[in-house]
CSV table of C-alpha atoms in Angstrom, one decimal:
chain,number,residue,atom,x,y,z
A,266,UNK,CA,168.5,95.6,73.5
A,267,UNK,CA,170.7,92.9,72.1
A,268,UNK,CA,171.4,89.6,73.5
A,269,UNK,CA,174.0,88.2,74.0
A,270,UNK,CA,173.8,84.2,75.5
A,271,UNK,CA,176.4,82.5,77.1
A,272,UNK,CA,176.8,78.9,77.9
A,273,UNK,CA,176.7,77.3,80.4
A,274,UNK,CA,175.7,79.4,83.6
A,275,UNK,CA,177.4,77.0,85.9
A,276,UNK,CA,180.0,74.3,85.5
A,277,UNK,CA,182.0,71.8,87.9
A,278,UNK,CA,185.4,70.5,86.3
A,279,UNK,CA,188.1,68.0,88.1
A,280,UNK,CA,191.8,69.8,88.4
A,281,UNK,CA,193.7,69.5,85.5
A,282,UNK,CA,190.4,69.2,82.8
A,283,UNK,CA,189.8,71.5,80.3
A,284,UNK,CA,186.2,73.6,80.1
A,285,UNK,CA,184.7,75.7,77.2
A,286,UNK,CA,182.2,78.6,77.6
A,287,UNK,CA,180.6,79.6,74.7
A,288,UNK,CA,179.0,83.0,74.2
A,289,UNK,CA,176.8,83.8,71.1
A,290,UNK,CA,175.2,86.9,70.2
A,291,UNK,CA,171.8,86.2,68.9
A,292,UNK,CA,170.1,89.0,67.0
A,293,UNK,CA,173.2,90.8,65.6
A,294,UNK,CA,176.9,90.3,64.4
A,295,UNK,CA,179.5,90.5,66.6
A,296,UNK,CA,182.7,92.4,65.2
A,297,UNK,CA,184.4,92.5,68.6
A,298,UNK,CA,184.0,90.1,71.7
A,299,UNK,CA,185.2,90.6,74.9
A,300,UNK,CA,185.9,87.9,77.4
A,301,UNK,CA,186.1,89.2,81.5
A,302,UNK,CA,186.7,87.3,84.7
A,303,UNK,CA,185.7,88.7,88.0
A,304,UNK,CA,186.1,87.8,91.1
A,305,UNK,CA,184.2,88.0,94.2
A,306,UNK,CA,183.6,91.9,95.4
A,307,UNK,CA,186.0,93.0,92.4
A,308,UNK,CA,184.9,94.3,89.4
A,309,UNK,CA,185.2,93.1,85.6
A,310,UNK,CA,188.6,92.3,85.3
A,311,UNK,CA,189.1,92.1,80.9
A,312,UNK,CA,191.1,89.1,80.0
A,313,UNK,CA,190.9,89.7,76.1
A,314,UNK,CA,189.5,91.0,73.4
A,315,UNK,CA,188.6,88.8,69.8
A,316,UNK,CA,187.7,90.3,66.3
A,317,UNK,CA,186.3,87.5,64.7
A,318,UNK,CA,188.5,85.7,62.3
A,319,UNK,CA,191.5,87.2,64.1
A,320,UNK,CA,193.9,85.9,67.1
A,321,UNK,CA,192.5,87.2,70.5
A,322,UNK,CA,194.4,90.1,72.3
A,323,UNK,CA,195.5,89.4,75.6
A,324,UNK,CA,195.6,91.3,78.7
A,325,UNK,CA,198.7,91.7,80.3
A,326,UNK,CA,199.2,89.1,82.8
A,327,UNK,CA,196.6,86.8,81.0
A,328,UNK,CA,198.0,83.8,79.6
A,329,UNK,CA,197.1,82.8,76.3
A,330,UNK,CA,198.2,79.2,76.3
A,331,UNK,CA,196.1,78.7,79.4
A,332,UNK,CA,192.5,80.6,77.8
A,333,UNK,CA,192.3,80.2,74.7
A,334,UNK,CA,189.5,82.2,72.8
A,335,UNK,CA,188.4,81.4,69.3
A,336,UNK,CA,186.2,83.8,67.1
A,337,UNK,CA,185.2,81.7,64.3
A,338,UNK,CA,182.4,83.3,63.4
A,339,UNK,CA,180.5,86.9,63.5
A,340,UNK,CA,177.9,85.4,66.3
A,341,UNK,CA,180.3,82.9,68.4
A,342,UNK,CA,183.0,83.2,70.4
A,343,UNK,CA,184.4,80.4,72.9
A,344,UNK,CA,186.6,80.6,75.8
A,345,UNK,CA,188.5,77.4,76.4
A,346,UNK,CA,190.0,77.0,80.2
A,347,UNK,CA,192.9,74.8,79.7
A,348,UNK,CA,194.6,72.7,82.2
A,349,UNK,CA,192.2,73.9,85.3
A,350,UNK,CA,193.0,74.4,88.4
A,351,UNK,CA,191.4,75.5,91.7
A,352,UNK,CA,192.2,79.4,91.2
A,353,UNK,CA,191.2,79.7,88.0
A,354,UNK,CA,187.6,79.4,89.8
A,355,UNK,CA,185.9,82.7,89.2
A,356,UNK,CA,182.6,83.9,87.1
A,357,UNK,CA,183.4,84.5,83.5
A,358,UNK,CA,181.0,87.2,81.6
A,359,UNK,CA,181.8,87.8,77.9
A,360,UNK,CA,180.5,90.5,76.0
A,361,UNK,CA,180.1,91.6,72.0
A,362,UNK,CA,179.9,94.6,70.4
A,363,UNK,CA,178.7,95.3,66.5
A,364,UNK,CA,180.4,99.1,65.0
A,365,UNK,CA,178.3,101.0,67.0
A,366,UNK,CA,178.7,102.5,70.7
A,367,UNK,CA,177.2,99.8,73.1
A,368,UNK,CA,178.4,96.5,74.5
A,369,UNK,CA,176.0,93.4,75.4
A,370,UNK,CA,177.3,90.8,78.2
A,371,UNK,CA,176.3,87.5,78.4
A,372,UNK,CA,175.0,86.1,81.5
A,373,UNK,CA,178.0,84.6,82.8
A,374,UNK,CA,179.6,81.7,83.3
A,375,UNK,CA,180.2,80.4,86.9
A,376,UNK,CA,183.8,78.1,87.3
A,377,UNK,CA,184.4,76.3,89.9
A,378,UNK,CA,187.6,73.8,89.9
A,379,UNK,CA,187.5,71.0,92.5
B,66,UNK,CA,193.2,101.0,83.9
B,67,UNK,CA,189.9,102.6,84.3
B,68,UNK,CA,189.3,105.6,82.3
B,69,UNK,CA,186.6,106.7,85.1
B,70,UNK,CA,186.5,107.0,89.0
B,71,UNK,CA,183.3,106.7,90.7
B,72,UNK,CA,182.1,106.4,94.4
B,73,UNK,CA,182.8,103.4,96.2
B,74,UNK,CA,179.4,102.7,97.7
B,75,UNK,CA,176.2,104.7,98.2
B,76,UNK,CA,173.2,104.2,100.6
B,77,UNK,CA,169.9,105.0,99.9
B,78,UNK,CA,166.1,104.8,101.5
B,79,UNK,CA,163.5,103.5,99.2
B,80,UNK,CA,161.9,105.9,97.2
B,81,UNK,CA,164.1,108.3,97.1
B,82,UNK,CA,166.2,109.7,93.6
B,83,UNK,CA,169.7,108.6,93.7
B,84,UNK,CA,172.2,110.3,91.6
B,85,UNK,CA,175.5,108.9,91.1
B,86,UNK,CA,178.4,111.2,89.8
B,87,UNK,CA,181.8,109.6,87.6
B,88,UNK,CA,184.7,111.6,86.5
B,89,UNK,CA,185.7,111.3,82.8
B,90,UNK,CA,188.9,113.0,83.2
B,91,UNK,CA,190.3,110.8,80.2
B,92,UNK,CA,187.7,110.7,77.9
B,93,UNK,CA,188.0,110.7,74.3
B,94,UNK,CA,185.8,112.7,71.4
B,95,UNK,CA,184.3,109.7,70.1
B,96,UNK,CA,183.3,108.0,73.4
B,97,UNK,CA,179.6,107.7,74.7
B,98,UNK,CA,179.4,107.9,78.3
B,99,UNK,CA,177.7,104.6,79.5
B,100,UNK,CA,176.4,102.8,82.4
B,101,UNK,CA,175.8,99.4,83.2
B,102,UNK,CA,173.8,98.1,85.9
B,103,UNK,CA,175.2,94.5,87.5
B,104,UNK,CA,173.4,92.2,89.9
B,105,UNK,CA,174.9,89.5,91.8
B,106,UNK,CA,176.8,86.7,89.8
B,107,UNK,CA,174.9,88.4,86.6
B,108,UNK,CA,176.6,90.1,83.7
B,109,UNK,CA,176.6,93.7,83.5
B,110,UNK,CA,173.0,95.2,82.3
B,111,UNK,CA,173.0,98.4,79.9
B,112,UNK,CA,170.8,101.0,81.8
B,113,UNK,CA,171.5,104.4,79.4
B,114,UNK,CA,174.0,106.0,77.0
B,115,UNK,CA,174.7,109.6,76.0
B,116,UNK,CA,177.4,111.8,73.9
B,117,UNK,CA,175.8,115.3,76.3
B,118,UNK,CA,173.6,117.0,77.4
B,119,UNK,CA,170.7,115.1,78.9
B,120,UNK,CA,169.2,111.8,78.0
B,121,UNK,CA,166.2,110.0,79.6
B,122,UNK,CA,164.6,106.7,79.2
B,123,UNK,CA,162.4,104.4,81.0
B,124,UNK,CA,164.3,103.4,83.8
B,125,UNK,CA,167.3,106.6,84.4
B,126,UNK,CA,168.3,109.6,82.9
B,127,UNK,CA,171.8,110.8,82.7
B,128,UNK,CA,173.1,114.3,83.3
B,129,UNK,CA,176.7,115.0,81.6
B,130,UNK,CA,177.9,118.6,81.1
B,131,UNK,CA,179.2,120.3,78.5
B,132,UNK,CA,183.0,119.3,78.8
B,133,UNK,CA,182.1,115.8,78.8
B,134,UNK,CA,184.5,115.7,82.1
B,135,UNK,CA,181.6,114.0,84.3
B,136,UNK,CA,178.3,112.4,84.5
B,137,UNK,CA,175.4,111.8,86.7
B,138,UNK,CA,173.0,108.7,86.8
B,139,UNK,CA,169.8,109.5,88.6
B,140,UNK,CA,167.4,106.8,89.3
B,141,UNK,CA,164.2,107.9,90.4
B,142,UNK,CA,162.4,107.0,93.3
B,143,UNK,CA,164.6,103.9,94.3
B,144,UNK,CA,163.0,99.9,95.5
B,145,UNK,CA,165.1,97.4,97.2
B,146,UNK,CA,165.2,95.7,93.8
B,147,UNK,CA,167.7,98.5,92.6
B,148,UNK,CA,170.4,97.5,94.9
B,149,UNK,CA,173.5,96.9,93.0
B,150,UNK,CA,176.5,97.5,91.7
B,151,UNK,CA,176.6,100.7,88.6
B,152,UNK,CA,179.5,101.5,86.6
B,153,UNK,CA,180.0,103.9,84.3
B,154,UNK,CA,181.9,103.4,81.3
B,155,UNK,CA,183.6,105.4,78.3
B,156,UNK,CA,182.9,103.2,75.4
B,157,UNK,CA,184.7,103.9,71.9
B,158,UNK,CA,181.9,105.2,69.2
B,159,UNK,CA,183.8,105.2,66.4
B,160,UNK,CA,183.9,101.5,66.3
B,161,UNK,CA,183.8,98.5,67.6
B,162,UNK,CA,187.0,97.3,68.2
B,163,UNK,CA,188.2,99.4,71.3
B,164,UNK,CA,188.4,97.7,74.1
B,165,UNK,CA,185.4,97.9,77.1
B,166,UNK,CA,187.4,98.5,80.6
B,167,UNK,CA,185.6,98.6,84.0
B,168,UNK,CA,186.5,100.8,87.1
B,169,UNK,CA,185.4,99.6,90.3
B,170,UNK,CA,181.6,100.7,90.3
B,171,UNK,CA,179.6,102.1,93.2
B,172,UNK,CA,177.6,99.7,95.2
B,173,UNK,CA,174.4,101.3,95.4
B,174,UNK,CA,172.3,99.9,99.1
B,175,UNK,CA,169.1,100.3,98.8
B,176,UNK,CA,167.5,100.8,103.0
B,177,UNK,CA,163.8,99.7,103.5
């Protein structure tokens, strides 16, 4: 199947830095990307979804200011946490689709805010 | 909210087939019914897709009747490395710019 790599696997920020999660698909173009957050025992909670050269569709309840996503280009998409704080600790897991009928995740991304 | 609704958790001994059953009660004409397989702080990993009828490959196969209203995973013959959590997913065919939503998956124990 596809891949789809995400970057990096596990990061440590201060309160009140900023961290970006990148997420690339490798071997094919990515018309939609998905960004997810889940927390421990939950499942995939979707945060938004990015086509790329468009502005990122939230979730309700997700605040845009605070993640921002950018989809510059048809194989990247990044997820900035702005501002971080203790719970906004969670694993992130993006995923990317091409037209057809499947979805590739990354890896995720494992935040933790001290 | 979840377009699917699926057991909460399932036991199993090793070697045994497993079948796991989700309702589609809100699925669409152009959707594939899809499942995902998700290990421990791991994204979710694609295991099989269908439209109906029955679809095998290497690892499952999946059941889904004619009314596209359910589906069954089977896994054959189980090992402990199969313990996990499986969701099952309706996912847009008709492009790709619908949205991917999870339901709560069934946490599949797999008993030495």
């Amino acid at each position: 199947g596809a891949v789809v790599s995400q970057h990096p696997s596990r990061v440590i920020c201060k309160s009140g830095t900023s961290v970006k999660i990148e997420c690339r698909s490798l071997d094919f173009q990515a018309t939609t990307m998905f960004w997810y957050r889940q927390f421990p025992k939950q499942s995939l909670m979707l945060m938004a979804t990015s086509n790329e050269g468009s502005k990122a569709t939230y979730e309700q309840g997700v605040e845009k200011d605070k993640f921002l996503i950018n989809h510059a280009s048809l194989t990247l998409s990044t997820l900035t946490v702005t501002s971080a704080h203790p719970e906004d600790s969670s694993f992130y897991i993006c995923s990317a689709r091409d037209r057809g009928s499947e979805a590739f995740f990354g890896q995720g991304t494992r935040l933790t805010v001290v | 909210l979840a377009k699917t609704t699926q057991p909460i958790s399932m036991d199993s001994y090793e070697g045994q087939e497993v079948n796991i059953t989700c309702s589609h009660n809100n699925i669409a004409t152009n959707d594939y019914i899809t499942w995902y397989q998700q290990f421990p702080s791991q994204g979710p990993r694609f295991i099989i897709q269908g439209y109906k009828t029955k679809v095998t490959n290497e690892v499952a196969s999946l059941f889904i009747p004619a009314d596209r209203k359910s589906s069954t995973l089977s896994l054959p013959r189980v090992s402990l490395s199969d313990t996990a959590v499986y969701y099952c997913l309706d996912i847009g065919g008709s492009g790709g710019y619908q949205k991917v939503t999870f339901g709560i998956g069934t946490k599949l124990q797999v008993i030495p």
